[in-house]
CSV table of C-alpha atoms in Angstrom, one decimal:
chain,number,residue,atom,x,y,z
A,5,UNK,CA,-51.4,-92.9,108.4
A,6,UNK,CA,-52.4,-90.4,111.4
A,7,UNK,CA,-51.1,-88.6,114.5
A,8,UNK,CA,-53.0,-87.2,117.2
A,9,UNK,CA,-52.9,-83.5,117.2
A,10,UNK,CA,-50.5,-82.3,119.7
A,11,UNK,CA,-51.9,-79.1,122.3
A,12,UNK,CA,-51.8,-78.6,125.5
A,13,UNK,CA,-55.2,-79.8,127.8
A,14,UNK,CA,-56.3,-77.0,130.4
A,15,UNK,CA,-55.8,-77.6,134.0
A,16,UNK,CA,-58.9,-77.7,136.2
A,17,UNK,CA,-57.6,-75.8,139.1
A,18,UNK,CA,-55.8,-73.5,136.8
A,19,UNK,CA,-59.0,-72.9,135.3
A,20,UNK,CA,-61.0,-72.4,138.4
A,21,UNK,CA,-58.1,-69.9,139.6
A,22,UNK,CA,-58.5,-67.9,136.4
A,23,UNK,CA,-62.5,-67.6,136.7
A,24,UNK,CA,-62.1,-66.5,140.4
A,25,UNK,CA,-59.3,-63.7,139.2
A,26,UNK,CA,-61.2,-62.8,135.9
A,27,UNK,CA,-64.9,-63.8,136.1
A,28,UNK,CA,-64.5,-65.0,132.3
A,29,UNK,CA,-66.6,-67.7,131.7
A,30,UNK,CA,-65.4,-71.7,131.3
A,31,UNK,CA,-65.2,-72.2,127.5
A,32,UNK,CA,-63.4,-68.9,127.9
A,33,UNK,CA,-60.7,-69.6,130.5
A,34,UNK,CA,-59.8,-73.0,129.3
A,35,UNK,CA,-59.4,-71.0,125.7
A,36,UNK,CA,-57.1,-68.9,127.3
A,37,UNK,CA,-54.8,-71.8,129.4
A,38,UNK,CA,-54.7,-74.0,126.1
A,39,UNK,CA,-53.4,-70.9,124.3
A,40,UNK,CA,-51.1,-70.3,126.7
A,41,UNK,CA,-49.9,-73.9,127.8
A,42,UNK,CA,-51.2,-73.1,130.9
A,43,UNK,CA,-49.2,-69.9,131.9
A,44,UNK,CA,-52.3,-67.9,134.5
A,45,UNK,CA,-50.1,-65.0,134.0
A,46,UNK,CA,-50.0,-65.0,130.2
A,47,UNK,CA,-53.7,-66.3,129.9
A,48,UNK,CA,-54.3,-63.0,132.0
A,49,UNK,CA,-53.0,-61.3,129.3
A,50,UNK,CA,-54.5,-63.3,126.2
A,51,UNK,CA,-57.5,-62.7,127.7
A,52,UNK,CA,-57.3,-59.1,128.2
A,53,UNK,CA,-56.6,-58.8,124.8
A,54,UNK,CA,-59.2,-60.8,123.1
A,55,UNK,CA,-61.9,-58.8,125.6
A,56,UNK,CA,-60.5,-55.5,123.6
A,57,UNK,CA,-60.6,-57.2,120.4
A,58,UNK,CA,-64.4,-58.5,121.2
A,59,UNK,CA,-65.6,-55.2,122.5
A,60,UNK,CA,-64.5,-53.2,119.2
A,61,UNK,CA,-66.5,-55.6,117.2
A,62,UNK,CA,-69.3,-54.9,119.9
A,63,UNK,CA,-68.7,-51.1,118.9
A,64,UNK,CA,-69.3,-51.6,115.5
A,65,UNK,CA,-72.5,-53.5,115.8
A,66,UNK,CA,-74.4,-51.3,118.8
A,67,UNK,CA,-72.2,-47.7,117.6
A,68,UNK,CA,-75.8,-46.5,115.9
A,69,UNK,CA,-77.3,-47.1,119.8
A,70,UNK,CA,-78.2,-44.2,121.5
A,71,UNK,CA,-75.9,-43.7,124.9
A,72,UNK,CA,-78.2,-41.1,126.8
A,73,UNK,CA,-77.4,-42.6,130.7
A,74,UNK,CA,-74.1,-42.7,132.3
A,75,UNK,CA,-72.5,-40.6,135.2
A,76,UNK,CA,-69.9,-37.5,135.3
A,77,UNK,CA,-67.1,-38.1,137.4
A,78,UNK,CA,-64.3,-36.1,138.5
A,79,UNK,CA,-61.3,-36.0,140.0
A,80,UNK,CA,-59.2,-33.7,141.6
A,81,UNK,CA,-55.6,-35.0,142.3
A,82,UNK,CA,-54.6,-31.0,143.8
A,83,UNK,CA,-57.4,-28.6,144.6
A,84,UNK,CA,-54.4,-26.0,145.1
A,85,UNK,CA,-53.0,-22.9,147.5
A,86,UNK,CA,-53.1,-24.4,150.9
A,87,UNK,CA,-50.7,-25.3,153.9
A,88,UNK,CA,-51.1,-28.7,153.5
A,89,UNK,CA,-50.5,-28.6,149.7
A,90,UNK,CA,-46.7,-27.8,149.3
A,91,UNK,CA,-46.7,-27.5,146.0
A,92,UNK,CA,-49.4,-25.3,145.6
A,93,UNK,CA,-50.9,-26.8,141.9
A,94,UNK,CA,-53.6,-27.2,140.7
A,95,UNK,CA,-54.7,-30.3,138.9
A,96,UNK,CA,-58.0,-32.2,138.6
A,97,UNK,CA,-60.5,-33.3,135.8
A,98,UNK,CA,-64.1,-33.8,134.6
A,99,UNK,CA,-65.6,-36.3,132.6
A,100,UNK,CA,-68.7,-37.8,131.4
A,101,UNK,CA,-69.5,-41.7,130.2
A,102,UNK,CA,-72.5,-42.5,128.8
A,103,UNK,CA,-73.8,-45.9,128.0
A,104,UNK,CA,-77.4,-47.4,127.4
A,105,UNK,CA,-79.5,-47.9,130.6
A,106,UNK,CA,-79.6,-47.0,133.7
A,107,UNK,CA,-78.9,-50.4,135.1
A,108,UNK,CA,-75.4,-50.6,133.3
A,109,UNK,CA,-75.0,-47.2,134.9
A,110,UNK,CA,-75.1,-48.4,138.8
A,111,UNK,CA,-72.9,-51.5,137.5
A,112,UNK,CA,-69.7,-51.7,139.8
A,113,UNK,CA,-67.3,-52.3,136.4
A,114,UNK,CA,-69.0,-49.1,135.0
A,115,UNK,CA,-68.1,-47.0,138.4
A,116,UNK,CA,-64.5,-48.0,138.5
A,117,UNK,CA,-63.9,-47.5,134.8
A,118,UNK,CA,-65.4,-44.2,135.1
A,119,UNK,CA,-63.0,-43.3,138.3
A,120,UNK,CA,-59.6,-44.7,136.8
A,121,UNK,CA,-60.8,-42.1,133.6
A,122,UNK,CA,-61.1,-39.2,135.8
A,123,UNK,CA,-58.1,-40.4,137.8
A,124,UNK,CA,-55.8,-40.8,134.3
A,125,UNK,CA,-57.6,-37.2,132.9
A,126,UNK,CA,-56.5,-35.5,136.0
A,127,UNK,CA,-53.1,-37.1,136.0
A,128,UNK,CA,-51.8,-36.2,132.3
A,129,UNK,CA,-53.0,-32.7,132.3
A,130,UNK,CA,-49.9,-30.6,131.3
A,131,UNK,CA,-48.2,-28.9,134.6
A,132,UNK,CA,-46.7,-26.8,132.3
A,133,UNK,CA,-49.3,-24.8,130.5
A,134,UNK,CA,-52.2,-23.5,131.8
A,135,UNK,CA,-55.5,-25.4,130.3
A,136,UNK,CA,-58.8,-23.8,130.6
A,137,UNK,CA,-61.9,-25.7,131.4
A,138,UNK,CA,-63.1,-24.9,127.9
A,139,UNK,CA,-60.8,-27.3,126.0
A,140,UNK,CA,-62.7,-30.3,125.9
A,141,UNK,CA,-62.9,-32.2,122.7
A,142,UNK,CA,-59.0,-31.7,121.7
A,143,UNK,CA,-58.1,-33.2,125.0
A,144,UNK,CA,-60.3,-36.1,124.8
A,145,UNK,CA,-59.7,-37.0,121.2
A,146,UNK,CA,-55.9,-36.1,121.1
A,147,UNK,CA,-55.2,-36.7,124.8
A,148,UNK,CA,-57.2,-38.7,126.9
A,149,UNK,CA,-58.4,-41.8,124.7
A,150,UNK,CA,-54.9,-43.4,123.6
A,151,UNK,CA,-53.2,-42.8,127.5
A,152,UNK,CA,-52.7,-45.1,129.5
A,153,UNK,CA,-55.4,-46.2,131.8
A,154,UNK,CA,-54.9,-45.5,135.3
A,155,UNK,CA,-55.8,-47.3,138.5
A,156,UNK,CA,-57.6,-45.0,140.9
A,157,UNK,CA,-57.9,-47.4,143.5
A,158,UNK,CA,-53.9,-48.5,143.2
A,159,UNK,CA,-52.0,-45.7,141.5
A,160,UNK,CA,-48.8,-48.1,141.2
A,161,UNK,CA,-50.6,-50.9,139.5
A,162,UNK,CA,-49.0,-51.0,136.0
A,163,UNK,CA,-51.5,-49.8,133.1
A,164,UNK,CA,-52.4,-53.1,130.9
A,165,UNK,CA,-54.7,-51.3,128.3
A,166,UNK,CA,-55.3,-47.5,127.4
A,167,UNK,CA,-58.5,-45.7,127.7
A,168,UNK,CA,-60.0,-46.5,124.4
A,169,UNK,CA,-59.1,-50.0,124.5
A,170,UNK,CA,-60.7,-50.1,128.7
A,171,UNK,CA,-64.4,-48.8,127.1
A,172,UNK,CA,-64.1,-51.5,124.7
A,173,UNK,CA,-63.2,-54.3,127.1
A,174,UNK,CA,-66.6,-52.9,129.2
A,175,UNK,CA,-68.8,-53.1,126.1
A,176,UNK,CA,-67.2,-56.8,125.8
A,177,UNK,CA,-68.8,-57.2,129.1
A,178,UNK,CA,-71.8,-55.9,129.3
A,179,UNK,CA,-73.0,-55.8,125.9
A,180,UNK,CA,-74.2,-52.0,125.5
A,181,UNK,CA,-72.9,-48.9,124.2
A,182,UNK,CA,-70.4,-47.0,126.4
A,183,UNK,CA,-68.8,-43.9,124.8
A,184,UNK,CA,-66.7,-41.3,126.4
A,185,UNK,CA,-68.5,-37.9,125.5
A,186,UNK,CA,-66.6,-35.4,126.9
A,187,UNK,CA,-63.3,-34.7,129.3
A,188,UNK,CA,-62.0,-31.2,130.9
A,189,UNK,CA,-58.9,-30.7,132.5
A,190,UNK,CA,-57.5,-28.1,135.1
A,191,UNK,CA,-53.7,-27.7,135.5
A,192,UNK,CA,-51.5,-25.1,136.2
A,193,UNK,CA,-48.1,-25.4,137.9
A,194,UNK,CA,-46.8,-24.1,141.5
A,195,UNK,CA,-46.3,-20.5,141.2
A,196,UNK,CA,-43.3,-18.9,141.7
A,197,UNK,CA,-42.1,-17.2,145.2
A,198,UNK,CA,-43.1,-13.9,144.3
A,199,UNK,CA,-46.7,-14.2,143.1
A,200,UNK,CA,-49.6,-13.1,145.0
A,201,UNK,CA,-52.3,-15.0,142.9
A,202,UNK,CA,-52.6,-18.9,143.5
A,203,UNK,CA,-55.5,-21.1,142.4
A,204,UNK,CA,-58.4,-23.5,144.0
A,205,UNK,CA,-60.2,-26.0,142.3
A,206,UNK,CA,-64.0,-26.3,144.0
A,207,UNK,CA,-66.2,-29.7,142.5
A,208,UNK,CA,-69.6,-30.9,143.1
A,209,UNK,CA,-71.4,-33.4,142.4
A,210,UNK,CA,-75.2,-34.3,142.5
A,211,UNK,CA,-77.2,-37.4,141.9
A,212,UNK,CA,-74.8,-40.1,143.0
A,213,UNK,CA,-75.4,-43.7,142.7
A,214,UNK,CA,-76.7,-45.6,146.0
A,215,UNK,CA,-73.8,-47.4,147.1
A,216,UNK,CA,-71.6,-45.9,144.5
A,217,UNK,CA,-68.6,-43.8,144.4
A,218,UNK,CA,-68.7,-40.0,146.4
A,219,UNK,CA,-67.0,-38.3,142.9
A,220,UNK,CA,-69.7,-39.5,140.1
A,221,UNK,CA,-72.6,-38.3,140.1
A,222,UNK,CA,-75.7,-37.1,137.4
A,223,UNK,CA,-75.0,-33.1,137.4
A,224,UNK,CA,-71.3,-31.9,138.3
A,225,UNK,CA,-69.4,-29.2,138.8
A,226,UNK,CA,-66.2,-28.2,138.3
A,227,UNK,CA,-64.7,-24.3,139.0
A,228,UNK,CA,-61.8,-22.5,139.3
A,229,UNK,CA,-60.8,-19.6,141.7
A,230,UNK,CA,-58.1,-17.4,141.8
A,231,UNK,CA,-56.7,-16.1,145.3
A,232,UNK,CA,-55.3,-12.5,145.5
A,233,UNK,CA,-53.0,-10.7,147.8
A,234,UNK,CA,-51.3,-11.2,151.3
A,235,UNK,CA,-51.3,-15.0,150.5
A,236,UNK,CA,-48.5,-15.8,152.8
A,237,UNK,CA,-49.6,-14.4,156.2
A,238,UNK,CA,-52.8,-16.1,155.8
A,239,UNK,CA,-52.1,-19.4,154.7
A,240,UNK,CA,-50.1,-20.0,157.6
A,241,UNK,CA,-53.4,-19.8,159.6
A,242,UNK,CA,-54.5,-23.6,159.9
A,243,UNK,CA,-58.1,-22.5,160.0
A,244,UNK,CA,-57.9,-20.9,157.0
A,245,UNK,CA,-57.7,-24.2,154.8
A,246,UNK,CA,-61.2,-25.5,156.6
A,247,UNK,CA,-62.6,-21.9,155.3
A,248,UNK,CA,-61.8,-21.9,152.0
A,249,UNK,CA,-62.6,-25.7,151.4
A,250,UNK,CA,-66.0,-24.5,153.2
A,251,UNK,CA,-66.3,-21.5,150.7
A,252,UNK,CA,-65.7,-23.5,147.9
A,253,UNK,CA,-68.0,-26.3,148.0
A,254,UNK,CA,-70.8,-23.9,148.9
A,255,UNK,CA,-69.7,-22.1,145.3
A,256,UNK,CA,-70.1,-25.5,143.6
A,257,UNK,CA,-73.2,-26.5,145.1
A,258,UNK,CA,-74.7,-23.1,144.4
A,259,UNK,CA,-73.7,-23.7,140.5
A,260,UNK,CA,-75.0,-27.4,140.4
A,261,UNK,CA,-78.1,-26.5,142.6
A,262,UNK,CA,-79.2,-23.3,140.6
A,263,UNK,CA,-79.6,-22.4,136.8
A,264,UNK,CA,-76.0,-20.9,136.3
A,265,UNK,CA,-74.7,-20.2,133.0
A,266,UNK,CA,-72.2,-17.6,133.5
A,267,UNK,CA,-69.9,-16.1,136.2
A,268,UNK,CA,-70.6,-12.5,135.6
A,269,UNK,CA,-74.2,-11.1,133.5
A,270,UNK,CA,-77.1,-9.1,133.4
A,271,UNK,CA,-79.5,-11.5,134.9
A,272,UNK,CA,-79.9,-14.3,138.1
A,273,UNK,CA,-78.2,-16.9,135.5
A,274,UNK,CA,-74.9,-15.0,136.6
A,275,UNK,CA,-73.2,-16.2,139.2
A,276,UNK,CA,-71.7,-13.4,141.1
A,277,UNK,CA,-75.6,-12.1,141.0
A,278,UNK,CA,-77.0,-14.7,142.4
A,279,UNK,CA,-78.2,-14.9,146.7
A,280,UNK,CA,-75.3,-17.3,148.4
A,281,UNK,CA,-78.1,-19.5,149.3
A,282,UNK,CA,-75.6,-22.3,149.5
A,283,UNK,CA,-73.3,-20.5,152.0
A,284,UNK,CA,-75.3,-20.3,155.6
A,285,UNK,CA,-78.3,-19.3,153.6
A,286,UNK,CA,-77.2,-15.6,152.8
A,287,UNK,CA,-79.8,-13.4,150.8
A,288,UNK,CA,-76.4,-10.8,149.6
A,289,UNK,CA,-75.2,-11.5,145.7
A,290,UNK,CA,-72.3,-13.8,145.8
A,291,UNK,CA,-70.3,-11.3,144.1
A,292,UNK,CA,-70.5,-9.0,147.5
A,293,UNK,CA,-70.5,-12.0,149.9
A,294,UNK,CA,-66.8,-13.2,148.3
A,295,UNK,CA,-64.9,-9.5,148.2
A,296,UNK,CA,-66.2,-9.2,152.1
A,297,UNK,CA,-65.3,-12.6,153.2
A,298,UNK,CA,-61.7,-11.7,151.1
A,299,UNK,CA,-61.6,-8.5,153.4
A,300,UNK,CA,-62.3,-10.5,156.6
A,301,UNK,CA,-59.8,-13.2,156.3
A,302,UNK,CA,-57.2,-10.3,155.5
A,303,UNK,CA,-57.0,-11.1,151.9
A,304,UNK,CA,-57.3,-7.2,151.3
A,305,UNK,CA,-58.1,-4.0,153.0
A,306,UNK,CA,-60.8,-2.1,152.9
A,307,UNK,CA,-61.2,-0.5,149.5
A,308,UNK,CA,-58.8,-2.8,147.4
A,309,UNK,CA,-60.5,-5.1,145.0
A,310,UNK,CA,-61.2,-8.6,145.5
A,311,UNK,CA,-58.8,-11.2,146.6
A,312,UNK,CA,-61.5,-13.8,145.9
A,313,UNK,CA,-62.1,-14.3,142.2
A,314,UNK,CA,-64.1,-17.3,140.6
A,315,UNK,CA,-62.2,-17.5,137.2
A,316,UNK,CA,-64.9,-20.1,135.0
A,317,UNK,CA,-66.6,-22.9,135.7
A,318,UNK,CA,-68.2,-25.8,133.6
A,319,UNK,CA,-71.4,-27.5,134.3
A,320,UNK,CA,-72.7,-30.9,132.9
A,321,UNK,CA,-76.1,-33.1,133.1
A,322,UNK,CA,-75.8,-37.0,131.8
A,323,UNK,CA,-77.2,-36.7,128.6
């Protein structure tokens, strides 16, 4: 006595639709409908899961690679005290992925994984406590790898996998190392009526892909500055927002473009004693050129100490 085993048989055009949506090979997509009696939207999801399951058996095998390319990326979802920015936060992240070879590095799956991670970074950052750029490996570890991936490109698209399980599904796919070495956040809520001090968040970034995406990049920066004084009067001035943004990216440039280890020192490795080379090529120490462009825009008067204050910075190369 017999039977004939009783499953369901893929559909072809189901399985054509699923390649086109997913990419996923043949043998793979028909796996998925069989398993699924041919439900696309739950074969989506079988499928995501068993590329998370593959690529953390992936880990294990290629985890003794060495990961020394990738790109830093960064995100800034508020760069802070402006007109246009009611609120008047600040919130943004850095990050760096690493993975094998440069090729892997310019792959388009790579760049957009690496954007939704700065994207999700920036967007969990605490509002309500203050987190300096220093405190990197608690939020990565504690933080950053078990949340929820976040789409940059569609912010409303509902997270499937979490950041962890996302680097795994990419080693699935492209068969190399990919680890997440390092994250910083930037957050700080609006302040309150009365305060005279807000904060900016200036970024850079240099080295970018060809064809790639404007926030990664091979060396990045990310600082932030703290705005004294007389904030109201000025800000009201729609000029001033196209000044500060101008100010700003010449600060990160000059920290990316030149070796700069600290804000304040003894030496030209100190910021605030370096020529503003990046800022219409002045030869005066940054330190000088920021309290007179404070006085200038009416930060302060003459004599008072600077409205314009870079705070910290951090500064990463791949690798």
């Amino acid at each position: 006595f017999s039977s004939s085993p009783s499953f369901t048989k893929a559909n072809i055009k189901l399985v054509a639709e699923l390649r086109k949506r997913t990419e996923v090979s043949l043998s793979k997509a028909k796996e998925a409908l069989t398993a699924t009696n041919n439900d696309v939207d739950a074969a989506l999801e079988w499928l995501e899961k068993d590329l998370i399951a593959s690529g953390a058996k992936k880990r294990e095998k290629v985890q003794d690679r060495v990961a020394g390319e990738g790109l830093i990326g960064v995100s800034v979802l508020s760069n802070g005290f402006s007109k246009q920015n009611a609120g008047r936060g600040v919130r943004a992240a850095m990050i760096e992925l690493n993975c094998e070879t440069d090729f892997v590095a310019r792959n388009q799956l790579f760049g957009e994984l690496l954007d939704d991670i700065a994207h999700t970074a920036a967007f969990i950052s605490d509002s309500d406590a203050y987190h300096t750029i220093a405190n990197s490996k608690t939020f990565l570890d504690k933080s950053l790898l078990p949340a929820p991936l976040l789409s940059a490109r569609d912010p409303l698209q509902k997270p499937t996998t979490d950041v962890g399980g996302a680097v795994d599904a990419l080693i699935a796919k492209v068969g190399e190392k990919i680890s997440l070495s390092r994250a910083v956040s930037i957050s700080h809520p609006l302040p309150s009526p009365q305060s005279n001090v807000a904060l900016r968040v200036a970024s850079y970034l240099h080295g970018s892909v060809s064809g790639g995406f404007a926030s990664q990049g091979r060396i990045g920066a990310l600082a932030l500055l703290a705005l004294k004084s007389r904030l109201s009067p000025v800000i009201e001035n729609s000029a001033f927002s196209e000044e500060i943004e101008k100010l700003q990216r010449s600060l990160a440039r000059q920290i990316v473009g030149l070796e700069t280890l600290s804000v304040r020192g003894a030496d030209e490795t100190a910021l605030y004693n370096q020529p503003f080379m990046m800022f219409a090529g002045s030869d005066q120490p940054i330190g000088t050129v920021l309290k007179q462009w404070a006085t200038e825009k009416g930060l302060i008067e003459s004599g008072e100490e600077s409205g314009l204050e870079v705070l910290e910075f951090a500064k990463w190369s791949v690798g």
